PDB file of C-alpha atoms in Angstrom:
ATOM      1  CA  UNK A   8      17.974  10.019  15.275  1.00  0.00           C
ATOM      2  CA  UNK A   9      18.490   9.856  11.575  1.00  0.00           C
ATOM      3  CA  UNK A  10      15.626  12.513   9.838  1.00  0.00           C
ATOM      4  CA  UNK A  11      14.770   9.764   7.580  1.00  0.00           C
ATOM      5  CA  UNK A  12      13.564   7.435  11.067  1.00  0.00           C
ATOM      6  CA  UNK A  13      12.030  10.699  12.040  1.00  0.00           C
ATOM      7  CA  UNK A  14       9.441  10.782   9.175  1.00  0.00           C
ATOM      8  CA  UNK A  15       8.708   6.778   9.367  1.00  0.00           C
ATOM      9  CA  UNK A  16       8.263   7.499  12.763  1.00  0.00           C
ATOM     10  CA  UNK A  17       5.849  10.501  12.246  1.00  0.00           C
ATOM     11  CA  UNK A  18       3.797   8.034   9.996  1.00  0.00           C
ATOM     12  CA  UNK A  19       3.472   5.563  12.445  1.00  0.00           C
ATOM     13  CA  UNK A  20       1.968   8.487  15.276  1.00  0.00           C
ATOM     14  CA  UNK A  21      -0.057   9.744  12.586  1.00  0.00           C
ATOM     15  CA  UNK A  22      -1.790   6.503  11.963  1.00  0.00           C
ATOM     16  CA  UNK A  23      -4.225   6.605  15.012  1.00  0.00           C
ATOM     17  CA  UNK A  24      -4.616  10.554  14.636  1.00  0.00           C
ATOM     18  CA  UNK A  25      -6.155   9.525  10.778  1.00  0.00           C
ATOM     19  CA  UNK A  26      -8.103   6.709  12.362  1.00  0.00           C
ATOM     20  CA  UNK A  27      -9.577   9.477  15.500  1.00  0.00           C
ATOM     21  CA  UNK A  28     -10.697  11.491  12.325  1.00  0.00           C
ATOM     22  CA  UNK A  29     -12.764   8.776  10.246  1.00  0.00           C
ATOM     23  CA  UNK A  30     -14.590   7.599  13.563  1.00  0.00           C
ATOM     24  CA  UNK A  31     -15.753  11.458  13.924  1.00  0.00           C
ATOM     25  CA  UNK A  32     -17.992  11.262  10.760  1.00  0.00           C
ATOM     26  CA  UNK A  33     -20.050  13.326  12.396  1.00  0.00           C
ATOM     27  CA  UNK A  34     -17.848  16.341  12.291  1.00  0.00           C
ATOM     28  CA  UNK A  35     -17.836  17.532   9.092  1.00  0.00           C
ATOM     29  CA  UNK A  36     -14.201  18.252   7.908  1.00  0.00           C
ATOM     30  CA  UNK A  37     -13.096  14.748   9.792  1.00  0.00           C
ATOM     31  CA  UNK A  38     -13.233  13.021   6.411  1.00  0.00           C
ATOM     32  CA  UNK A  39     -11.147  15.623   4.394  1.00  0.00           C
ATOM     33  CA  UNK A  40      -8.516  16.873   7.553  1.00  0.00           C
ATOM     34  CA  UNK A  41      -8.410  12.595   7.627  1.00  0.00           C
ATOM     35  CA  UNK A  42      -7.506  12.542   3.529  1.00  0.00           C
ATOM     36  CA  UNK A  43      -4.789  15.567   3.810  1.00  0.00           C
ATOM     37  CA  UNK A  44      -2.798  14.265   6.700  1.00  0.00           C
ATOM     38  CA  UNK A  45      -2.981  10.246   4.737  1.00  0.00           C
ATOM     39  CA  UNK A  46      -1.413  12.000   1.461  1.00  0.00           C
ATOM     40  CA  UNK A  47       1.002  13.684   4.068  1.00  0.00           C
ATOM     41  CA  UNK A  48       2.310  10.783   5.469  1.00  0.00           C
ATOM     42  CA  UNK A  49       2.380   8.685   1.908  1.00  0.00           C
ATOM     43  CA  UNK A  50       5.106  11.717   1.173  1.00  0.00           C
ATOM     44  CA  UNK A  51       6.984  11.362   4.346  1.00  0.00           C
ATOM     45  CA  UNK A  52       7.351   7.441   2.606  1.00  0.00           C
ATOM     46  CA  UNK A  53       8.796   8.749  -0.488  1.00  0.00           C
ATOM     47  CA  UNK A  54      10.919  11.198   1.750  1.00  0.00           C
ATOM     48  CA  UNK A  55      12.839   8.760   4.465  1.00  0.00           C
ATOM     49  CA  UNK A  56      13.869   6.531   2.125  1.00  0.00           C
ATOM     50  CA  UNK A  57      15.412   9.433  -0.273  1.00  0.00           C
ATOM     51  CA  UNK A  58      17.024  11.408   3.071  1.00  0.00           C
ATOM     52  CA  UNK A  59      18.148   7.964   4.096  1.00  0.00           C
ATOM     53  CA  UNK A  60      19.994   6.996   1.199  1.00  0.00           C
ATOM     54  CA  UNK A  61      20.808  10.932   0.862  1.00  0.00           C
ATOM     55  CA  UNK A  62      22.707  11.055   4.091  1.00  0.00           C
ATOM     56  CA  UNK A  63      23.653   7.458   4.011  1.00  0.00           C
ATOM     57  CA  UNK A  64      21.839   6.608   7.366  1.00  0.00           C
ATOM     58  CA  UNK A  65      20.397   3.157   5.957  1.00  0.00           C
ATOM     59  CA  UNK A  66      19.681   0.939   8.424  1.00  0.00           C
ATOM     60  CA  UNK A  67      17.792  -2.133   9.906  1.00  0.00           C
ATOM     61  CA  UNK A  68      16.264  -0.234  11.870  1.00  0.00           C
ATOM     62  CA  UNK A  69      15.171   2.456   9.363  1.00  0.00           C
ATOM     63  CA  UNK A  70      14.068  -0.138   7.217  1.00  0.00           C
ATOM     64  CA  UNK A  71      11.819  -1.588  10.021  1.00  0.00           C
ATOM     65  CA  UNK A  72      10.368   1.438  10.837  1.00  0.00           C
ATOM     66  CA  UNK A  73       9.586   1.863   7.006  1.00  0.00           C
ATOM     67  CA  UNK A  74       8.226  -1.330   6.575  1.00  0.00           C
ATOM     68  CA  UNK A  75       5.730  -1.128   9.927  1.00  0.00           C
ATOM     69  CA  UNK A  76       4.742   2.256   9.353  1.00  0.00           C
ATOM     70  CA  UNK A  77       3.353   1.382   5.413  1.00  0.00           C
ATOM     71  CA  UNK A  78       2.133  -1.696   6.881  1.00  0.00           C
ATOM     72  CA  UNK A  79       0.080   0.026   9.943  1.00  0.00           C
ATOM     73  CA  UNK A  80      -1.013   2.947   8.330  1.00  0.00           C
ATOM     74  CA  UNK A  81      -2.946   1.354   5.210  1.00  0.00           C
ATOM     75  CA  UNK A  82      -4.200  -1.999   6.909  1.00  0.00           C
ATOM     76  CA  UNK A  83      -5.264   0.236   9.866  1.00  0.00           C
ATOM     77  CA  UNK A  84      -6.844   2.735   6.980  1.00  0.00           C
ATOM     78  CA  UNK A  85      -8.767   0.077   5.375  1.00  0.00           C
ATOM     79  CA  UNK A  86      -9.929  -1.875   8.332  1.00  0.00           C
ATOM     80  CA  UNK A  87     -11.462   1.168   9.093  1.00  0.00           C
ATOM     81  CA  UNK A  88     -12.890   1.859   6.113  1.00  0.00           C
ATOM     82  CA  UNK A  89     -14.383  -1.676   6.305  1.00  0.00           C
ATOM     83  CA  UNK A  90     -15.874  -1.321   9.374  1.00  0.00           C
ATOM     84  CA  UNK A  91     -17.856   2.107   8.080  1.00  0.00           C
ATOM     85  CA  UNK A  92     -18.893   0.053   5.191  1.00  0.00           C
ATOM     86  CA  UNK A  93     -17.578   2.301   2.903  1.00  0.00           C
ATOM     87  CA  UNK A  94     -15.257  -0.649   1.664  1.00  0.00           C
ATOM     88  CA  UNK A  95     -15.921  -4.523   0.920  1.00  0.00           C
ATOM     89  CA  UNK A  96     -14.423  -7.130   3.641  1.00  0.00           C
ATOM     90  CA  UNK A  97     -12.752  -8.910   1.005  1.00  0.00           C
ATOM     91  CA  UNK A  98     -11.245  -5.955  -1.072  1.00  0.00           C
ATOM     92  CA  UNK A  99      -9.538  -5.365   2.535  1.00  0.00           C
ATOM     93  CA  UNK A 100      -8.554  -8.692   3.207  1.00  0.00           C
ATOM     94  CA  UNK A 101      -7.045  -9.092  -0.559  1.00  0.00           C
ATOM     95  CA  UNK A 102      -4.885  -6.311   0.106  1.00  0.00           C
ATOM     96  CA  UNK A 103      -3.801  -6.458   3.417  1.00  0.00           C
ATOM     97  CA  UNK A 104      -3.370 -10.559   3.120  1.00  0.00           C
ATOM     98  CA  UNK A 105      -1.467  -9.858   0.309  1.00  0.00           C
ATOM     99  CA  UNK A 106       1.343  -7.439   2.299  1.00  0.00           C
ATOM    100  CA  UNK A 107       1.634  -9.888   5.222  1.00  0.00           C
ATOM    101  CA  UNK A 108       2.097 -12.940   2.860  1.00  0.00           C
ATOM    102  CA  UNK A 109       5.345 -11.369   0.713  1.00  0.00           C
ATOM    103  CA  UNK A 110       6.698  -9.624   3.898  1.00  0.00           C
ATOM    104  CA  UNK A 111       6.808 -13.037   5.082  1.00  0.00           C
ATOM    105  CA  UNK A 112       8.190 -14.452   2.062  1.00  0.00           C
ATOM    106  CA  UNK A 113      10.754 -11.691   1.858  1.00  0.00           C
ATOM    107  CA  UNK A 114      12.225 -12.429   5.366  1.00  0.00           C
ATOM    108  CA  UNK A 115      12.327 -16.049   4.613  1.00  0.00           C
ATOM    109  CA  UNK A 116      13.968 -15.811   1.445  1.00  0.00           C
ATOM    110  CA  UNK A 117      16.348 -13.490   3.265  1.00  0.00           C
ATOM    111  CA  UNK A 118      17.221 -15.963   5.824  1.00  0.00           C
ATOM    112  CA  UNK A 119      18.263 -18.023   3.059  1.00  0.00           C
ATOM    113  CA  UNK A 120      20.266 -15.426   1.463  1.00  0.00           C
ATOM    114  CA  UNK A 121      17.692 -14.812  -1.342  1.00  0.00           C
ATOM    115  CA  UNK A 122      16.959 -10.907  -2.193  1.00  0.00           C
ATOM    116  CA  UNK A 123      13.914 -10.502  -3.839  1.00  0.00           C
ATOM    117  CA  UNK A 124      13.813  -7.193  -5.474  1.00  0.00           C
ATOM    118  CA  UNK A 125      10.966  -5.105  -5.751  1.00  0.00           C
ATOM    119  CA  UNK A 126       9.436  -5.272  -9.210  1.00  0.00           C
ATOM    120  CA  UNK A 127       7.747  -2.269 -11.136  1.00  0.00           C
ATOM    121  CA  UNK A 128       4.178  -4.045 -10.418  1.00  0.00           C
ATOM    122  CA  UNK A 129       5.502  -4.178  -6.566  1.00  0.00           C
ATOM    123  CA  UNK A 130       6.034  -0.137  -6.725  1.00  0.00           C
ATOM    124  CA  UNK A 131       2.821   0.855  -8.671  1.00  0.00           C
ATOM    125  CA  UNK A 132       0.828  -1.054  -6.254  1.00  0.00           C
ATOM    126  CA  UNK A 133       2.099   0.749  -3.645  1.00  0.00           C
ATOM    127  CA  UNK A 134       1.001   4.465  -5.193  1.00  0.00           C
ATOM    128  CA  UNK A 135      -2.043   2.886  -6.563  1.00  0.00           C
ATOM    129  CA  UNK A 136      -3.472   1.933  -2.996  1.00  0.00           C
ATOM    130  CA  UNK A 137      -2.321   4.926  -1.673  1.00  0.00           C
ATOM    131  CA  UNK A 138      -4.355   7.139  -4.411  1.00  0.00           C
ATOM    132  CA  UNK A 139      -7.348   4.837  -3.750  1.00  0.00           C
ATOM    133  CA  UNK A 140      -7.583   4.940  -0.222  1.00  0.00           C
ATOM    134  CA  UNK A 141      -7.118   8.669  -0.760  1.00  0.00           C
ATOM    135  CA  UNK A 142     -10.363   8.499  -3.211  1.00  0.00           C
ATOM    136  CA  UNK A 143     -12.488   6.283  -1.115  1.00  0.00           C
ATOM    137  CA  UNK A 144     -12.073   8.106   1.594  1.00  0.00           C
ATOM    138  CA  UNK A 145     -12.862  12.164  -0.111  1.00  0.00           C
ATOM    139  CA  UNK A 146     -16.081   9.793  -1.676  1.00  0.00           C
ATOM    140  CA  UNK A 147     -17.315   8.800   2.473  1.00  0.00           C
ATOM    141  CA  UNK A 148     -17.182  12.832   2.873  1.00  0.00           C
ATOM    142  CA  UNK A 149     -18.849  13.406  -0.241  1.00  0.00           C
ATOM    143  CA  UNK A 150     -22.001  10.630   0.617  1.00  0.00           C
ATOM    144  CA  UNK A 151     -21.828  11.847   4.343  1.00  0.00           C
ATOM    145  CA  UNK A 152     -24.524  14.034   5.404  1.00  0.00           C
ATOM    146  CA  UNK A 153     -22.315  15.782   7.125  1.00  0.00           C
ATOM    147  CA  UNK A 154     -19.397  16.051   4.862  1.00  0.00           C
ATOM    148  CA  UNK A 155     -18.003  19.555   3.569  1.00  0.00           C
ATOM    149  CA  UNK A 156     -18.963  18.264  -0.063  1.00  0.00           C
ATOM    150  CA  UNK A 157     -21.695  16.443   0.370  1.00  0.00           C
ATOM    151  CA  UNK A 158     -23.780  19.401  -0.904  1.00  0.00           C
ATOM    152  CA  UNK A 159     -21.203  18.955  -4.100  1.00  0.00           C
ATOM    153  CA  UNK A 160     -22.064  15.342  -4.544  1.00  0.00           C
ATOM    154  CA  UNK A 161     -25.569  16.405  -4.801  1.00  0.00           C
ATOM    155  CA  UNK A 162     -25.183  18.923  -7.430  1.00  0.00           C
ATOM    156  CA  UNK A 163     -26.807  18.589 -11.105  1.00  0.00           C
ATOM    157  CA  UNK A 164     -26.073  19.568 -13.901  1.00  0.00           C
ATOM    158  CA  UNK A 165     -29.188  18.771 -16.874  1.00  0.00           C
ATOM    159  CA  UNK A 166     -29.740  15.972 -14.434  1.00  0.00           C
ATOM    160  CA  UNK A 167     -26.265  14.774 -14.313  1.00  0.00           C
ATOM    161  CA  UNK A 168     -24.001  14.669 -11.315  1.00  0.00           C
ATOM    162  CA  UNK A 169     -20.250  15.499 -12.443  1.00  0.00           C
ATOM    163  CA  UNK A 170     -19.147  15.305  -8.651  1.00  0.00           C
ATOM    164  CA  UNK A 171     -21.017  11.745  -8.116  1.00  0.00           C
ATOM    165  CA  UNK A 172     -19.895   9.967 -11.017  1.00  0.00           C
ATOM    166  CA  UNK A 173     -15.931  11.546 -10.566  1.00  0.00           C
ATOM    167  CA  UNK A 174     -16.141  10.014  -6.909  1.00  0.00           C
ATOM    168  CA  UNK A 175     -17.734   7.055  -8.040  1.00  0.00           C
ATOM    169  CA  UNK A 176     -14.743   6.093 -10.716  1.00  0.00           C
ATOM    170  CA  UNK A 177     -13.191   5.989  -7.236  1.00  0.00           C
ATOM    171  CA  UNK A 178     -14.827   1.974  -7.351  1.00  0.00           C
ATOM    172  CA  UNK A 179     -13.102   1.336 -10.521  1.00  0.00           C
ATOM    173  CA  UNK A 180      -9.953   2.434  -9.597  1.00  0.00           C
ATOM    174  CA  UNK A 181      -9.863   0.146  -6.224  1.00  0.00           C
ATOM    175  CA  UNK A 182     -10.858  -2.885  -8.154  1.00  0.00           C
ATOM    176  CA  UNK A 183      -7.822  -2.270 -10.422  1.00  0.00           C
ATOM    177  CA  UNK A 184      -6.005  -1.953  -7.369  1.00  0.00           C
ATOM    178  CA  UNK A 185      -7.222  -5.323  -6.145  1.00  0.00           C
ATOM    179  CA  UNK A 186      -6.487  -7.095  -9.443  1.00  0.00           C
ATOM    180  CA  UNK A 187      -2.797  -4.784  -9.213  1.00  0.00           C
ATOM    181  CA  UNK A 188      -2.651  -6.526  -5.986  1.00  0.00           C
ATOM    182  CA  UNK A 189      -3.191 -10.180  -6.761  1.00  0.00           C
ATOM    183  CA  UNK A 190      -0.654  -9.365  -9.896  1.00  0.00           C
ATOM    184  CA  UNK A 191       2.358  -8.056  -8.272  1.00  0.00           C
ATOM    185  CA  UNK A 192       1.788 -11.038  -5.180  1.00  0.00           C
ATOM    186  CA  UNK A 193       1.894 -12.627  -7.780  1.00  0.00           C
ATOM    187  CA  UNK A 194       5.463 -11.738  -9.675  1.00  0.00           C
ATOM    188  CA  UNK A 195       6.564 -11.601  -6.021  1.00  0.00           C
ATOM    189  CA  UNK A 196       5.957 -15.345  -5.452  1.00  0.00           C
ATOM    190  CA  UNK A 197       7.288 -16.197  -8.947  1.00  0.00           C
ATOM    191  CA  UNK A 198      10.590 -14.268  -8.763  1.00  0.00           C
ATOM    192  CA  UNK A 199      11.409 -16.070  -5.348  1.00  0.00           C
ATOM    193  CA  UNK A 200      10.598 -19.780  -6.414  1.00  0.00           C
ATOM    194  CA  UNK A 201      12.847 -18.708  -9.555  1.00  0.00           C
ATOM    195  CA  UNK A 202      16.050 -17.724  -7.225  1.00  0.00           C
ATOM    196  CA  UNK A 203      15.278 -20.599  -5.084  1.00  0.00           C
ATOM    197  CA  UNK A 204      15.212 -22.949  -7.732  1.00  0.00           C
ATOM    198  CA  UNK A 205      18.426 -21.191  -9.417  1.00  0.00           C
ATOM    199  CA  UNK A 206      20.166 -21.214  -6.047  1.00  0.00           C
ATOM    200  CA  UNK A 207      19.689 -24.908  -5.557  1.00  0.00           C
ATOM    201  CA  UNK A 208      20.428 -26.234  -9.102  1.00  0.00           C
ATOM    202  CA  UNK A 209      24.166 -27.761  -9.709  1.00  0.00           C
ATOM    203  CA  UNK A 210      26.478 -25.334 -11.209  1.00  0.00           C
ATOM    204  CA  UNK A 211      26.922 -25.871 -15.193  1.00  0.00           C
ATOM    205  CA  UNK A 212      29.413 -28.540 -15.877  1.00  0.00           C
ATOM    206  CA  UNK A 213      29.525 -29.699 -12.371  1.00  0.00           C
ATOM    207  CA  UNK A 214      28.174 -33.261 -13.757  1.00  0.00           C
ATOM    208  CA  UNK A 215      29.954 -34.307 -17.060  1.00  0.00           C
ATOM    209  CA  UNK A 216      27.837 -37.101 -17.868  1.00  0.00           C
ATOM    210  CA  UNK A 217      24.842 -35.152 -16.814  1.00  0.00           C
ATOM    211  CA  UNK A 218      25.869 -31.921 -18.764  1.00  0.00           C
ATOM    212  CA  UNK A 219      26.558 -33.745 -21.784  1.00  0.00           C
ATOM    213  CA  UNK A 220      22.969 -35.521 -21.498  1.00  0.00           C
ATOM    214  CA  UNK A 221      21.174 -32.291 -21.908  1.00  0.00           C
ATOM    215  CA  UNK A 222      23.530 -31.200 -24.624  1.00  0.00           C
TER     216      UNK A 222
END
């Protein structure tokens, strides 16, 4: 198997390893061993798709793998998250919705022999969520009891709390992720109807009478 399938593939079995490790709250390096090993396997996405075009092992399967093992690991991530109340239902359902509406528009615009690239918006988004998740997740082991630095969240300073208020700019940088989100759907959902409609429109000159109307 191609290495770059190998490190989709190693995302995919690491997804329910992260999820073991934010259900033990109670043990206190769950939360941080749970943040290393996400970053880890947000690299291995950067990594199969550079060994992959590297070695020139592209494939539908490859790109399958790719595409389920972003897909499992953050939805599975966040759901999670969700569930601990350490993230609002409908941040979660923003994002997710938002990857299972333009996968869906992708294949169907491929079906039709539309390719829909991925825009700049599309590719920020994607390191964007994966930083935030990475934040939200370091701030549930900094306001758990139990979390290595929870006694760091605590700590003053003159009455101020550097450690609280750096995890708590973790808020403003999901909600930029959400509006990132709705932004990028958006372009996505734009860019088709544009190649649809450009696909389906009469080449130029192919009506004379109709040509010289607009002219």
């Amino acid at each position: 198997m191609p290495l770059a399938n190998l490190l989709s593939g190693s995302r995919i079995a690491a997804t329910p390893v992260v999820l073991v490790l934010l259900a033990l709250r109670d043990w206190p390096p769950s939360y941080l061993i749970a943040a290393v090993l996400f970053v880890l396997a947000q690299i291995t996405d950067i990594l199969d798709g550079y060994f992959a075009r590297r070695h020139k092992t592209v494939s539908n399967l490859g790109i399958f793998l790719d595409l389920t093992a972003d897909k499992l690991m953050i939805s599975s991530v966040l759901i999670m998250l969700v569930q601990q109340n350490i993230l609002s239902g409908w941040i979660a359902i923003i994002i997710i919705g938002r990857e299972f509406l333009i996968t869906g528009l992708r294949s169907y615009a491929a079906s039709n022999g539309i390719v829909i690239p991925a825009g700049k918006a599309g590719k920020l988004k994607t390191v964007f969520t994966a930083i935030a998740v990475t934040w939200l997740i370091v701030w549930a082991d900094g306001v758990n009891p139990s979390g290595i630095l929870h006694s760091f969240y605590e700590w003053k300073i003159s009455d101020i709390q550097p450690a609280r208020l750096f995890l708590e700019i973790a808020w403003l940088w999901v909600y930029w992720v959400t509006w990132l989100t709705l932004y990028s759907g958006y372009i996505y959902i734009r860019d088709f109807l544009k190649l649809q409609k450009r696909r389906t429109e009469p080449p130029a000159g192919a009506s004379g009478k109709k040509t010289e109307g607009i002219l």
